Coordinates of C-alpha atoms in Angstrom, one line a residue:
X6 CA -11.0 16.8 -22.5
X7 CA -14.7 17.4 -24.1
X8 CA -13.8 14.3 -26.3
X9 CA -14.3 12.3 -22.9
X10 CA -17.8 11.4 -21.7
X11 CA -19.4 13.4 -19.0
X12 CA -18.9 10.4 -16.5
X13 CA -15.6 9.9 -17.3
X14 CA -14.3 13.4 -16.8
X15 CA -16.3 13.5 -13.1
X16 CA -15.0 10.2 -12.3
X17 CA -11.5 11.3 -13.2
X18 CA -12.0 14.7 -11.2
X19 CA -13.3 12.8 -8.1
X20 CA -10.3 10.3 -8.2
X21 CA -7.8 13.2 -8.5
X22 CA -9.8 14.6 -5.1
X23 CA -9.2 11.1 -3.7
X24 CA -5.5 11.1 -4.2
X25 CA -5.6 7.8 -6.2
X26 CA -3.2 6.7 -8.5
X27 CA -4.0 7.7 -12.0
X28 CA -2.4 6.2 -15.1
X29 CA -3.4 8.1 -18.5
X30 CA -2.6 6.2 -21.9
X31 CA -2.8 7.7 -25.2
X32 CA -1.8 7.3 -28.7
X33 CA -0.1 10.8 -29.4
X34 CA 1.8 13.1 -27.2
X35 CA -0.1 16.2 -27.6
X36 CA -3.6 15.1 -26.9
X37 CA -2.4 13.0 -23.8
X38 CA -0.3 15.7 -22.1
X39 CA -3.0 18.5 -22.6
X40 CA -5.6 16.3 -21.1
X41 CA -3.5 15.6 -18.0
X42 CA -2.4 19.4 -17.5
X43 CA -6.4 20.2 -17.9
X44 CA -7.4 18.1 -15.2
X45 CA -4.6 19.4 -12.9
X46 CA -5.6 22.9 -13.4
X47 CA -9.2 22.1 -12.6
X48 CA -8.1 21.5 -9.1
X49 CA -7.7 25.4 -8.6
X50 CA -7.4 26.9 -6.1
X51 CA -5.7 23.5 -4.9
X52 CA -2.7 22.0 -6.3
X53 CA -1.6 18.3 -6.9
X54 CA 0.9 17.5 -4.1
X55 CA 2.1 14.1 -5.4
X56 CA 4.2 13.0 -8.3
X57 CA 3.1 14.3 -11.2
X58 CA 4.7 13.4 -15.0
X59 CA 2.6 14.1 -17.9
X60 CA 4.7 11.8 -19.8
X61 CA 6.8 9.0 -18.2
X62 CA 9.6 7.6 -20.3
X63 CA 9.9 4.2 -20.8
X64 CA 13.0 3.8 -18.6
X65 CA 11.0 5.2 -15.5
X66 CA 8.1 3.4 -16.1
X67 CA 8.9 1.3 -12.4
X68 CA 7.7 4.7 -10.9
X69 CA 3.8 3.2 -11.2
X70 CA 4.9 0.6 -8.6
X71 CA 5.4 3.4 -6.0
X72 CA 3.5 3.5 -2.8
X73 CA 2.3 6.9 -3.1
X74 CA -0.4 8.8 -5.1
X75 CA 0.4 10.0 -8.7
X76 CA -0.4 11.3 -12.0
X77 CA 1.4 9.9 -14.9
X78 CA 0.8 9.5 -18.7
X79 CA 2.3 6.8 -20.9
X80 CA 2.3 6.6 -24.8
X81 CA 0.6 3.4 -26.3
X82 CA 3.9 2.0 -27.2
X83 CA 4.6 1.7 -23.6
X84 CA 1.7 -0.2 -22.8
X85 CA 2.9 -3.9 -22.8
X86 CA 4.8 -2.8 -19.3
X87 CA 1.7 -2.9 -17.9
X88 CA 0.2 -6.4 -19.0
X89 CA 3.7 -8.3 -18.9
X90 CA 5.0 -6.9 -15.2
X91 CA 4.9 -9.4 -12.9
X92 CA 5.6 -7.3 -9.8
X93 CA 2.3 -5.5 -10.7
X94 CA 0.2 -8.7 -10.3
X95 CA 1.9 -9.4 -6.8
X96 CA 0.9 -6.2 -5.1
X97 CA -2.1 -4.0 -4.1
X98 CA -3.5 -2.3 -7.1
X99 CA -6.6 -1.4 -6.0
X100 CA -6.0 2.7 -5.7
X101 CA -4.9 2.5 -9.5
X102 CA -6.7 3.6 -12.4
X103 CA -6.1 3.2 -16.3
X104 CA -7.4 6.0 -18.1
X105 CA -7.4 5.2 -21.8
X106 CA -7.9 8.7 -23.3
X107 CA -8.4 7.4 -27.0
X108 CA -11.2 4.7 -26.2
X109 CA -12.9 6.6 -23.3
X110 CA -12.4 4.2 -21.1
X111 CA -11.2 3.9 -17.1
X112 CA -10.3 0.6 -15.6
X113 CA -8.9 -0.7 -12.2
X114 CA -5.6 -1.9 -12.7
X115 CA -7.0 -5.3 -11.2
X116 CA -9.6 -5.2 -14.5
X117 CA -6.8 -4.3 -16.7
X118 CA -4.7 -7.0 -15.5
X119 CA -7.7 -9.5 -15.4
X120 CA -7.1 -10.4 -11.6
X121 CA -10.3 -11.5 -10.2
X122 CA -10.5 -8.4 -7.3
X123 CA -13.7 -6.9 -7.1
X124 CA -13.2 -2.6 -6.9
X125 CA -16.2 -0.6 -6.8
X126 CA -15.9 2.9 -8.5
X127 CA -15.2 5.8 -6.2
X128 CA -17.5 8.6 -6.3
X129 CA -17.0 11.5 -3.5
X130 CA -18.6 14.2 -5.0
X131 CA -22.0 15.2 -3.7
X132 CA -25.1 14.5 -6.2
X133 CA -25.8 18.5 -6.4
X134 CA -22.4 18.8 -7.6
X135 CA -22.4 16.0 -10.2
X136 CA -25.7 17.4 -11.4
X137 CA -24.4 21.0 -11.7
X138 CA -21.4 19.8 -13.4
X139 CA -22.8 18.0 -16.0
X140 CA -25.1 20.7 -17.0
X141 CA -22.5 23.1 -17.1
X142 CA -19.9 20.8 -19.1
X143 CA -22.9 20.0 -21.6
X144 CA -23.4 23.5 -22.1
X145 CA -19.7 24.7 -22.8
X146 CA -19.7 21.6 -25.4
X147 CA -22.7 23.4 -27.3
X148 CA -20.8 26.9 -27.1
X149 CA -17.0 26.1 -27.4
X150 CA -17.1 26.7 -30.7
X151 CA -17.6 30.1 -30.4
X152 CA -15.4 30.6 -27.5
X153 CA -11.6 31.1 -28.1
X154 CA -9.3 28.6 -26.4
X155 CA -8.5 30.7 -23.5
X156 CA -12.2 31.8 -22.7
X157 CA -13.1 27.9 -22.9
X158 CA -10.5 27.1 -20.3
X159 CA -11.3 29.9 -18.0
X160 CA -15.1 28.9 -17.9
X161 CA -14.3 25.5 -17.4
X162 CA -12.2 26.3 -14.6
X163 CA -14.9 28.5 -13.2
X164 CA -17.2 25.8 -13.5
X165 CA -15.2 23.3 -11.4
X166 CA -14.0 26.2 -8.7
X167 CA -17.3 26.7 -8.0
X168 CA -17.6 23.4 -6.4
X169 CA -15.0 24.6 -4.0
X170 CA -16.5 27.9 -3.7
X171 CA -19.6 26.4 -2.4
X172 CA -18.2 24.1 -0.2
X173 CA -15.2 25.9 1.2
X174 CA -16.2 29.8 1.0
X175 CA -15.8 30.3 4.7
X176 CA -12.5 28.4 5.5
X177 CA -10.6 31.7 6.5
X178 CA -12.9 31.8 9.6
X179 CA -11.7 28.7 10.8
X180 CA -8.1 29.3 11.2
X181 CA -6.7 30.6 14.4
X182 CA -2.8 29.8 14.8
X183 CA -4.1 26.4 13.2
X184 CA -7.2 24.9 11.3
X185 CA -10.2 23.9 13.4
X186 CA -10.9 21.1 10.6
X187 CA -13.8 19.9 12.7
X188 CA -15.5 23.2 13.4
X189 CA -15.5 23.8 9.7
X190 CA -17.1 20.6 8.5
X191 CA -19.9 21.0 11.0
X192 CA -20.6 24.3 9.7
X193 CA -21.8 22.8 6.6
X194 CA -25.2 21.6 5.2
X195 CA -25.5 18.1 5.7
X196 CA -25.3 17.1 1.8
X197 CA -21.5 18.3 1.8
X198 CA -20.5 17.3 5.2
X199 CA -19.4 13.9 4.2
X200 CA -17.6 15.0 1.5
X201 CA -15.8 17.9 3.3
X202 CA -15.1 15.1 6.1
X203 CA -12.9 13.2 3.8
X204 CA -11.7 16.0 1.5
X205 CA -10.0 18.2 4.4
X206 CA -7.9 15.2 5.8
X207 CA -6.5 15.2 1.8
X208 CA -3.0 16.3 1.3
X209 CA -4.4 18.6 -1.4
X210 CA -6.6 20.5 1.2
X211 CA -3.7 20.2 4.0
X212 CA -1.0 22.2 1.7
X213 CA -3.7 24.8 0.4
X214 CA -3.8 25.6 4.1
X215 CA -0.2 25.9 4.3
X216 CA 0.2 28.0 1.3
X217 CA -2.6 30.5 2.5
X218 CA -1.5 31.1 6.3
X219 CA 2.2 29.6 7.1
X220 CA 4.0 30.2 3.7
X221 CA 2.9 33.3 2.8
X222 CA 2.1 35.7 5.4
X223 CA 0.5 38.0 2.9
X224 CA -2.0 35.5 1.8
X225 CA -1.4 36.3 -1.9
X226 CA -2.2 32.4 -2.8
X227 CA -5.3 31.9 -5.0
X228 CA -6.7 35.3 -4.6
X229 CA -9.5 35.3 -7.3
X230 CA -10.7 32.0 -5.3
X231 CA -11.0 34.4 -2.3
X232 CA -12.8 37.0 -3.9
X233 CA -15.4 34.4 -5.3
X234 CA -15.9 33.2 -1.7
X235 CA -16.3 36.6 -0.4
X236 CA -19.0 37.0 -3.0
X237 CA -20.5 33.9 -2.4
X238 CA -20.4 34.5 1.5
X239 CA -22.2 38.1 1.0
X240 CA -25.0 36.4 -1.2
X241 CA -25.6 33.3 1.1
X242 CA -25.6 35.9 4.2
X243 CA -28.7 37.6 2.8
X244 CA -32.3 36.8 3.9
X245 CA -33.1 34.8 0.9
X246 CA -30.0 33.4 0.1
X247 CA -28.8 32.0 -3.4
X248 CA -26.3 29.6 -4.0
X249 CA -23.0 30.3 -6.2
X250 CA -23.7 27.8 -8.8
X251 CA -21.7 26.8 -11.8
X252 CA -24.5 29.0 -13.7
X253 CA -23.8 32.2 -12.2
X254 CA -20.1 31.9 -12.5
X255 CA -21.1 31.1 -16.2
X256 CA -23.0 34.3 -16.3
X257 CA -20.1 36.4 -14.4
X258 CA -17.6 35.1 -16.9
X259 CA -19.6 36.1 -19.8
X260 CA -20.4 39.6 -18.1
X261 CA -16.5 40.2 -17.7
X262 CA -15.8 39.0 -21.5
X263 CA -18.6 41.5 -23.0
X264 CA -17.2 44.5 -20.8
X265 CA -13.5 43.6 -22.1
X266 CA -15.1 44.0 -25.5

C-alpha cells in the first residue's frame, strides 16, 4: 500500500466508501491480492457487503459488467478483455474505476476506453479527515522500517478507524428499535454532516447497524471500535474537548506496544 501516492490511497478509500465498482490491475498475484485485502480491512469496523474477488479468473471476467458494486483484481494478462470488450463500450461505465497498482494510476472506465464522457473524481471525505490521513500515512512511511508487519498494519488500521470514531462515536444513542438516521446526522458538526448524510445511506453503514443491533443481541461485533468510541465520547464531553485524532490513536498504539515489550 505504501508504494502508492497519498492522493491515490485516499481516492481509492473514498471510492470504496462511495460503493463504486473497482477493478485493480497488477503484474504479480501476491502484491495485488495483499493490496486489495488491505483496503478492505481499512473499512473496519465496517465491512464490504458487495462482490469481492481479489483475483478474478479469466473465465469470470464478465463479472465486471454486473450492475452492482464490486471490488475485483485482475492480472495484467487479463487486461486486454477490458479494452476489446464491445459490451463495455455500450453500457454506462461512469461508476467503474480502473486502478493500475504498478503504475500508481487511477482512471475511469470511460477514460480507459477513450470514451468521450467527462467524469469528475469523487471525494466525499471532509478536508479535515484528508489532512489527518495524509499526515499520519506520511509518518508511517517514515517509521515503518522500525515496525513489524503486524504493528504497521495495526497502526494503519487505527489511522483510518479514527475517521469513523470521530464521525460515528455516538451512533449507539440513536438506536431505539430502529436507527434514527436523521437525528444522528443532525447531531454532528457541519463539517462532517454532509459526509454522514451520504455515508449513512450506504449498504456499508446499514449492514453495520444490522450487525450491531439485529444479528447479535449481545452486540459482540467490533468491540474495539466501541471502546475507542467511548474513549472519544468521554474526551469530547469535557469542558475543553479534545478530538481523538489519528495522532492520539498513534500515541495510544505506541503506549500499548511499549507495555507489551
